[in-house]
mmCIF file of N, CA, C and O in Angstrom:
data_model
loop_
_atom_site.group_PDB
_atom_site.id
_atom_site.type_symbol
_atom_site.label_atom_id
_atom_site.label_comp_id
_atom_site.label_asym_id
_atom_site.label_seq_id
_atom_site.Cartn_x
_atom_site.Cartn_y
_atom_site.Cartn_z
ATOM 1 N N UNK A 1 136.051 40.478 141.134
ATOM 2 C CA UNK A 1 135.237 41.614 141.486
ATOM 3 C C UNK A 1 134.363 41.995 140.285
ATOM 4 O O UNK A 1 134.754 41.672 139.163
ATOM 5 N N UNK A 2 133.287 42.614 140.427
ATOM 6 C CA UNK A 2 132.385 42.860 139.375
ATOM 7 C C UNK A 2 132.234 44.525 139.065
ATOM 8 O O UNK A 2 131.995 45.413 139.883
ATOM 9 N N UNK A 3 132.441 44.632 137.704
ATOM 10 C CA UNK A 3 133.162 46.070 137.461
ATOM 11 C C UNK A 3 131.619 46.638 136.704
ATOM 12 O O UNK A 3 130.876 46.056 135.913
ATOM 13 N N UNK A 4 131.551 47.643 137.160
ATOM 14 C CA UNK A 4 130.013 48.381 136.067
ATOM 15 C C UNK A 4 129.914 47.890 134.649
ATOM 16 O O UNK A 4 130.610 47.085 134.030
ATOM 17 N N UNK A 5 128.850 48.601 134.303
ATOM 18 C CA UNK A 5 129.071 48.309 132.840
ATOM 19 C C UNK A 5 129.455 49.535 132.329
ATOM 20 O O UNK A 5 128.957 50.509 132.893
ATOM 21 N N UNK A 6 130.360 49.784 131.229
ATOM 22 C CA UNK A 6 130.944 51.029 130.857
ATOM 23 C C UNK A 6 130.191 52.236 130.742
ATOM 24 O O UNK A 6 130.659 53.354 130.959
ATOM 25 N N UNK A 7 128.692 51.924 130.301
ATOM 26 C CA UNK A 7 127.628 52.764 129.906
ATOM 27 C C UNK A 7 127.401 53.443 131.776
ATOM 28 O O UNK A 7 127.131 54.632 131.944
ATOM 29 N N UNK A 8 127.505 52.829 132.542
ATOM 30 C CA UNK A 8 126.749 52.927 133.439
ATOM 31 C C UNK A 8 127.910 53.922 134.180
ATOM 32 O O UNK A 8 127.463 54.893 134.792
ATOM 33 N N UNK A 9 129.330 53.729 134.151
ATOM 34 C CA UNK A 9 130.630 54.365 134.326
ATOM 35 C C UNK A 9 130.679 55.435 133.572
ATOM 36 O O UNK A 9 130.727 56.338 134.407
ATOM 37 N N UNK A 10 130.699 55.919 132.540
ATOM 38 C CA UNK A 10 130.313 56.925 131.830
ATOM 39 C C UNK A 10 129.398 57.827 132.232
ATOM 40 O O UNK A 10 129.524 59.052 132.237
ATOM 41 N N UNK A 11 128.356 57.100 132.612
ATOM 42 C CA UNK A 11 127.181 58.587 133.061
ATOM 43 C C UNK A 11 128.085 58.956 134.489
ATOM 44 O O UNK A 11 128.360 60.044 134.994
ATOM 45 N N UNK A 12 128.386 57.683 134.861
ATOM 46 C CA UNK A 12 128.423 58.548 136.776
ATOM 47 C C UNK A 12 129.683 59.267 136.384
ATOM 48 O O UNK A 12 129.798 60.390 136.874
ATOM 49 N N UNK A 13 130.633 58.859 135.615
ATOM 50 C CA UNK A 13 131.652 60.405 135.499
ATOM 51 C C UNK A 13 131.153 61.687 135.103
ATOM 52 O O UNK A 13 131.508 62.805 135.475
ATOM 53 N N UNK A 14 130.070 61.262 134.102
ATOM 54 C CA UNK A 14 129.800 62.791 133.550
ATOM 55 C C UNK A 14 129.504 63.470 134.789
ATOM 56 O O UNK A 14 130.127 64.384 135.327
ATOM 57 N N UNK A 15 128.020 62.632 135.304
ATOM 58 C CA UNK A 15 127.659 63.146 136.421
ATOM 59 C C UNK A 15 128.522 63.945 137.635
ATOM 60 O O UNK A 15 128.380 64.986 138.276
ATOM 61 N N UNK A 16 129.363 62.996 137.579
ATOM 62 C CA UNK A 16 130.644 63.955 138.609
ATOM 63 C C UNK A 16 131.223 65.035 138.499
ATOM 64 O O UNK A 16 131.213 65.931 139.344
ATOM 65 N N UNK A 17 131.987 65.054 137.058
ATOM 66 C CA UNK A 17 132.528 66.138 136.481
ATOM 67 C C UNK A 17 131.430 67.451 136.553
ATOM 68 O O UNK A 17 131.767 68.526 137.049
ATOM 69 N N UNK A 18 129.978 67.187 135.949
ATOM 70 C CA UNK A 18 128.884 68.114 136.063
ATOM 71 C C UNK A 18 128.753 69.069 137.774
ATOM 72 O O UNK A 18 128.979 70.251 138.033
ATOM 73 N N UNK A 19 128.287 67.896 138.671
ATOM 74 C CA UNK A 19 128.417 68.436 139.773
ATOM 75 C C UNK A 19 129.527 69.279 140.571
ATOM 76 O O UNK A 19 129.610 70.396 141.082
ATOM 77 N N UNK A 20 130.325 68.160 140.405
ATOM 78 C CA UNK A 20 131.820 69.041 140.786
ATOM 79 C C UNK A 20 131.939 70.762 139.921
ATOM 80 O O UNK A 20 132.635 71.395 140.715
ATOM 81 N N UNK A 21 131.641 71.589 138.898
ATOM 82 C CA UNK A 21 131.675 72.546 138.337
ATOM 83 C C UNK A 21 129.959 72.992 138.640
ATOM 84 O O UNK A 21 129.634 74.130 138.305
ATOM 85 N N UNK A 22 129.107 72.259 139.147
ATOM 86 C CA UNK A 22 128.421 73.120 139.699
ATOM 87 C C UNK A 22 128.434 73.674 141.225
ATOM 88 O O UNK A 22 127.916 74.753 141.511
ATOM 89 N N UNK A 23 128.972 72.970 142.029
ATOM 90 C CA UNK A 23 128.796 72.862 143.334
ATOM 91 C C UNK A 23 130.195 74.542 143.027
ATOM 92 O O UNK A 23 129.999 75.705 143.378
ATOM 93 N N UNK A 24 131.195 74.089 142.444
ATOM 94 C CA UNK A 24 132.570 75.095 142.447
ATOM 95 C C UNK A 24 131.681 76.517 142.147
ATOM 96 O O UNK A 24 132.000 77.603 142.631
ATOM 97 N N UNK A 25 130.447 76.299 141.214
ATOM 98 C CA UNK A 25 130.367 77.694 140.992
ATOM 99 C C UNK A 25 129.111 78.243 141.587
ATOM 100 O O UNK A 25 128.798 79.364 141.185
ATOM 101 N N UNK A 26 128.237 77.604 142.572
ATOM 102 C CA UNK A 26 127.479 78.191 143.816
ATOM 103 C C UNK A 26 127.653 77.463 144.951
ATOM 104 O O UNK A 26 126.970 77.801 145.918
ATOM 105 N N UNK A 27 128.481 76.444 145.085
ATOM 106 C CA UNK A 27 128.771 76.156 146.244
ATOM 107 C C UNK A 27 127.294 75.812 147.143
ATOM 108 O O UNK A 27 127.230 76.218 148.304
ATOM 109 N N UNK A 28 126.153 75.065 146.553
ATOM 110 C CA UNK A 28 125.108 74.825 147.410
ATOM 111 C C UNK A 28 125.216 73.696 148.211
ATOM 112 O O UNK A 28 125.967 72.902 147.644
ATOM 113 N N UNK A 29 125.020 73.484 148.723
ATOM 114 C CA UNK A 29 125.031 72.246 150.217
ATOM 115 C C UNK A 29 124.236 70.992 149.177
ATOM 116 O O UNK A 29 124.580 69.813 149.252
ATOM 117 N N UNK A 30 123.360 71.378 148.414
ATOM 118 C CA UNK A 30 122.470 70.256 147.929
ATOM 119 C C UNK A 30 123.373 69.640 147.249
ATOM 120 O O UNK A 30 123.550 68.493 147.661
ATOM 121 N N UNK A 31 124.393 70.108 145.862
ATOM 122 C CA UNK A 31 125.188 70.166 144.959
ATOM 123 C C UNK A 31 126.434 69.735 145.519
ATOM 124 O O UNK A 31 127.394 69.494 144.787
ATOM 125 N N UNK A 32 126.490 69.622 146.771
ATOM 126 C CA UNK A 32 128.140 68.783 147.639
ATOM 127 C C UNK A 32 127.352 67.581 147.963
ATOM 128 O O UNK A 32 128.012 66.568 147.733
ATOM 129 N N UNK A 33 126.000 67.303 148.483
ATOM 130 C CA UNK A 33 125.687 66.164 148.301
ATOM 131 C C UNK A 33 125.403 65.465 147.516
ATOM 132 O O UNK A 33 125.620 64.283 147.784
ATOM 133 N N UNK A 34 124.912 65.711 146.441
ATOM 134 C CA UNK A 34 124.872 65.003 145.033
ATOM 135 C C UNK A 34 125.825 64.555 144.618
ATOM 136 O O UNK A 34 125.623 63.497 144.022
ATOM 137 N N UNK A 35 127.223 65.000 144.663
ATOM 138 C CA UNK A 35 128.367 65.254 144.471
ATOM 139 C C UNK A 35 129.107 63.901 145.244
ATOM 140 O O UNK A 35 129.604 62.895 144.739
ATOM 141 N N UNK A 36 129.014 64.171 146.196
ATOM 142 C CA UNK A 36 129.189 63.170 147.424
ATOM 143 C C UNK A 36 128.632 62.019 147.345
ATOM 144 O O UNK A 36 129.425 61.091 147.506
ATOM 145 N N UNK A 37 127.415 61.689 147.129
ATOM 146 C CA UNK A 37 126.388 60.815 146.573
ATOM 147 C C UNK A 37 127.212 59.909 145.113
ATOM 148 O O UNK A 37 127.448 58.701 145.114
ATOM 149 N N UNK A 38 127.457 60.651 144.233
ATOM 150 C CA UNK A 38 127.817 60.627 142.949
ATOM 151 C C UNK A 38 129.105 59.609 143.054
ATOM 152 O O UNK A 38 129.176 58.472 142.586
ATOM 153 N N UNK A 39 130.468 60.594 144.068
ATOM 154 C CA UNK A 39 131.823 59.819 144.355
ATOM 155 C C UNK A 39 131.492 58.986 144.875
ATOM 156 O O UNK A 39 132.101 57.964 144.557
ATOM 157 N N UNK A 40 130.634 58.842 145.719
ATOM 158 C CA UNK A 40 130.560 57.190 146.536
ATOM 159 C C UNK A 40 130.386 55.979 145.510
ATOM 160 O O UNK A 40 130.927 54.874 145.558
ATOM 161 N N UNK A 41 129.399 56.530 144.478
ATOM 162 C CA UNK A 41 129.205 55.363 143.774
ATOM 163 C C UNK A 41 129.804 54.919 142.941
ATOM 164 O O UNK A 41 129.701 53.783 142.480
ATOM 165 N N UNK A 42 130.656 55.919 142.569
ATOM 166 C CA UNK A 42 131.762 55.931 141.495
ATOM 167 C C UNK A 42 132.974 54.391 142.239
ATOM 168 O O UNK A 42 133.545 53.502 141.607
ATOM 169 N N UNK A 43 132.953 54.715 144.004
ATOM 170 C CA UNK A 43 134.318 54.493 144.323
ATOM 171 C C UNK A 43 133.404 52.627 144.545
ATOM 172 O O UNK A 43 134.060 51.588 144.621
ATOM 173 N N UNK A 44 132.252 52.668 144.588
ATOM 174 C CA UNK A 44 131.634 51.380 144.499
ATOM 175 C C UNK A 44 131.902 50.872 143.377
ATOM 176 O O UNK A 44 132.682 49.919 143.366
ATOM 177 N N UNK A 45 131.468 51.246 142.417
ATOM 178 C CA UNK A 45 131.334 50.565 141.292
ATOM 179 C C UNK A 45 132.520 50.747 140.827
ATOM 180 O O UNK A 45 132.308 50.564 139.628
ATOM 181 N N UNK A 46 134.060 51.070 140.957
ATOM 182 C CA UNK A 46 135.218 50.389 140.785
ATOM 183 C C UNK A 46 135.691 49.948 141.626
ATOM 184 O O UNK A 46 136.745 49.398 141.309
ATOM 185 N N UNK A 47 135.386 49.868 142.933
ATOM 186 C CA UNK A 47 135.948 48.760 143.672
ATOM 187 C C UNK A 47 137.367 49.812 144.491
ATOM 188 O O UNK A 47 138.473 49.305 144.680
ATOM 189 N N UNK A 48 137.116 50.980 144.803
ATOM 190 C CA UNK A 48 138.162 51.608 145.078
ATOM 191 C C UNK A 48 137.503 52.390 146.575
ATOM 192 O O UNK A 48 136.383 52.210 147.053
ATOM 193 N N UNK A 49 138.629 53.309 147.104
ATOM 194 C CA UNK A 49 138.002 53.788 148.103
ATOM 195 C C UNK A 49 138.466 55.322 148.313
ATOM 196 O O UNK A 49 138.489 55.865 149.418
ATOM 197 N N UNK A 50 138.813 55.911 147.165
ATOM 198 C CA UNK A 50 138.486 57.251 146.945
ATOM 199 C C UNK A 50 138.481 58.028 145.756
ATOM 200 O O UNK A 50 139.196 57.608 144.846
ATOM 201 N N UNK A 51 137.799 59.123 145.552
ATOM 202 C CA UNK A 51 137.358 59.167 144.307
ATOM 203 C C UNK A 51 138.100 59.915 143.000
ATOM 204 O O UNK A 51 137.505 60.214 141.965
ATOM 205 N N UNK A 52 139.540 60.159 143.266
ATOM 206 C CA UNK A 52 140.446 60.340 142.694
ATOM 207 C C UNK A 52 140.793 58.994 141.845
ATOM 208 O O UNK A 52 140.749 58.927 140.616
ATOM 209 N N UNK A 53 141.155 57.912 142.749
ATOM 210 C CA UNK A 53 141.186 56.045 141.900
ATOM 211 C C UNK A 53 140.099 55.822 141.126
ATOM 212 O O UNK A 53 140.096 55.244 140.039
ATOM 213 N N UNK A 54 138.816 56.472 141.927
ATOM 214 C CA UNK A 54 137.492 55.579 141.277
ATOM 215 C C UNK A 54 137.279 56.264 139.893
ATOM 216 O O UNK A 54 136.548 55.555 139.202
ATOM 217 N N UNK A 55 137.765 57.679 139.097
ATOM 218 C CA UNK A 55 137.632 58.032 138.312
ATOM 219 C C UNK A 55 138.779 57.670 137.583
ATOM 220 O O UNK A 55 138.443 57.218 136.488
ATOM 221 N N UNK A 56 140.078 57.687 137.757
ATOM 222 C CA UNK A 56 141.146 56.670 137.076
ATOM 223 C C UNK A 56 140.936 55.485 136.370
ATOM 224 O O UNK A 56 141.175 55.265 135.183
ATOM 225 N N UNK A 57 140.180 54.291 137.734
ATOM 226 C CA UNK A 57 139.697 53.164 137.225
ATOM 227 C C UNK A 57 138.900 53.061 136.422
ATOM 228 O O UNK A 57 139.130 52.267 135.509
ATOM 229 N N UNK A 58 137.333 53.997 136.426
ATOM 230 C CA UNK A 58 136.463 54.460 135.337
ATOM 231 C C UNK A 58 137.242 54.817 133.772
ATOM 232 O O UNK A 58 137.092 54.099 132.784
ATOM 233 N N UNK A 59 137.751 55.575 133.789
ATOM 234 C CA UNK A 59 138.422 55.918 132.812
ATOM 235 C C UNK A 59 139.068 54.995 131.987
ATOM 236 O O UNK A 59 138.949 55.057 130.763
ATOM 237 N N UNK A 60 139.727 54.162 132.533
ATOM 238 C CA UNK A 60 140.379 52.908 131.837
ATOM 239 C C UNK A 60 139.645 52.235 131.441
ATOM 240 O O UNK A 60 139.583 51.847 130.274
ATOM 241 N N UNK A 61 138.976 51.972 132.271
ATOM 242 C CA UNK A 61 137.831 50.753 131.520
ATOM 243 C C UNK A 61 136.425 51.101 130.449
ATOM 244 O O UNK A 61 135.427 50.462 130.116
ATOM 245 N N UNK A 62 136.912 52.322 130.175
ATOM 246 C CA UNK A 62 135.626 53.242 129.161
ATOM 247 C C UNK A 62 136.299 52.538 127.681
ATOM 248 O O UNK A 62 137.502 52.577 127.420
ATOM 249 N N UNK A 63 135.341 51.955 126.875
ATOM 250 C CA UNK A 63 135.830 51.582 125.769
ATOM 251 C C UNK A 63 136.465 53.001 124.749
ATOM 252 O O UNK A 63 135.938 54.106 124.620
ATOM 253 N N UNK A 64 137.574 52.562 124.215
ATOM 254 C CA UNK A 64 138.271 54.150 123.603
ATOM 255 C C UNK A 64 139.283 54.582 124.669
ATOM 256 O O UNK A 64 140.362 54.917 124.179
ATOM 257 N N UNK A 65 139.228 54.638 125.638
ATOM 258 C CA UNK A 65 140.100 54.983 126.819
ATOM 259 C C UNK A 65 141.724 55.038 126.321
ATOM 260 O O UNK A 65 142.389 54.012 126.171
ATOM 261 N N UNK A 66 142.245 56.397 126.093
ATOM 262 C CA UNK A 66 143.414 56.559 125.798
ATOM 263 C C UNK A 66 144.586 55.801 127.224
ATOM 264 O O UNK A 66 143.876 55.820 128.229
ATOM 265 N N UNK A 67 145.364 55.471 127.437
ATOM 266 C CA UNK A 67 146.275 54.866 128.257
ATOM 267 C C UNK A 67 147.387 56.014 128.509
ATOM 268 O O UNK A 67 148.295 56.080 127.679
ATOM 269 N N UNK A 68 147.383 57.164 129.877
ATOM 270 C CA UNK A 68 147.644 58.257 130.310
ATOM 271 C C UNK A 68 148.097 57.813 131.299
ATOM 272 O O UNK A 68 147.723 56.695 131.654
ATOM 273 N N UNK A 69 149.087 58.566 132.100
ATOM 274 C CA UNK A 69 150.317 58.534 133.153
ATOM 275 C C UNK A 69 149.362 59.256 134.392
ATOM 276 O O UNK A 69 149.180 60.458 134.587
ATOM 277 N N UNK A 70 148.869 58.186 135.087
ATOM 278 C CA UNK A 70 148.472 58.589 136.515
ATOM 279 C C UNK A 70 148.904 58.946 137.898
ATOM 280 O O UNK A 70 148.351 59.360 138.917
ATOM 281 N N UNK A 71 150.369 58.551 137.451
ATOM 282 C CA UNK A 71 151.242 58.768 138.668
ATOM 283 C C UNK A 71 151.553 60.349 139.272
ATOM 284 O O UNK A 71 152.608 60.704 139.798
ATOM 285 N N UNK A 72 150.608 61.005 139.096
ATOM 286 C CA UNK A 72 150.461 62.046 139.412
ATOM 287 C C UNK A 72 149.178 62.052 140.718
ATOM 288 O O UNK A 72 149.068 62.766 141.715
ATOM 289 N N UNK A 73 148.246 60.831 140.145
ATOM 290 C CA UNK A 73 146.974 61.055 141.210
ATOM 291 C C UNK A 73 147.629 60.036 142.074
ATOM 292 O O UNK A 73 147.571 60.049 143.303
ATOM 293 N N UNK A 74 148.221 59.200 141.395
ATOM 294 C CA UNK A 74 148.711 58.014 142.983
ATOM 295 C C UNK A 74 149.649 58.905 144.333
ATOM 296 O O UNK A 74 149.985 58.531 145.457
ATOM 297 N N UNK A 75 149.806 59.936 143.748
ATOM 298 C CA UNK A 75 150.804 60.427 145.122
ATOM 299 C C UNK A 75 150.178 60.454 146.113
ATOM 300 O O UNK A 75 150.714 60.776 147.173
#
C-alpha cells in the first residue's frame, strides 16, 4: 500500500486538529465540512476507514513519533 509522505500527513493532521476546535467553537456547517473533507483524506492516505485509526496511523509514521498506547482508540 502506498502511505503519504510525512510532510503531506502532518499538514492534514494539523489541518484536522485546527478544524475540529473550530467547528467545536461555532459549530458552522462549512467548518463540519472541511472537517469531513479533511478526515476522509486523512483515512485515504493511511489506508484506514475511520478517522480515529487514520490519525493513529498518521502519527506513527511522522518522523519523531513518540511510540504511545492506543488501545484506548481501538475499543
Amino acid at each position: 500500500m502506498l502511505m503519504a509522505h510525512p510532510v503531506v500527513l502532518r499538514k492534514l493532521v494539523a489541518q484536522y486538529e485546527t478544524l475540529k476546535e473550530l467547528h467545536a467553537q461555532d459549530g458552522s456547517d462549512e467548518a463540519r465540512r472541511r472537517l469531513d473533507d479533511v478526515a476522509y483524506t486523512l483515512c485515504i492516505s493511511t489506508g484506514t476507514s475511520d478517522v480515529d485509526a487514520a490519525l493513529i496511523a498518521a502519527r506513527h509514521d511522522l518522523p519523531g513519533a513518540r511510540p504511545h498506547d492506543d488501545s484506548a482508540a481501538a475499543g
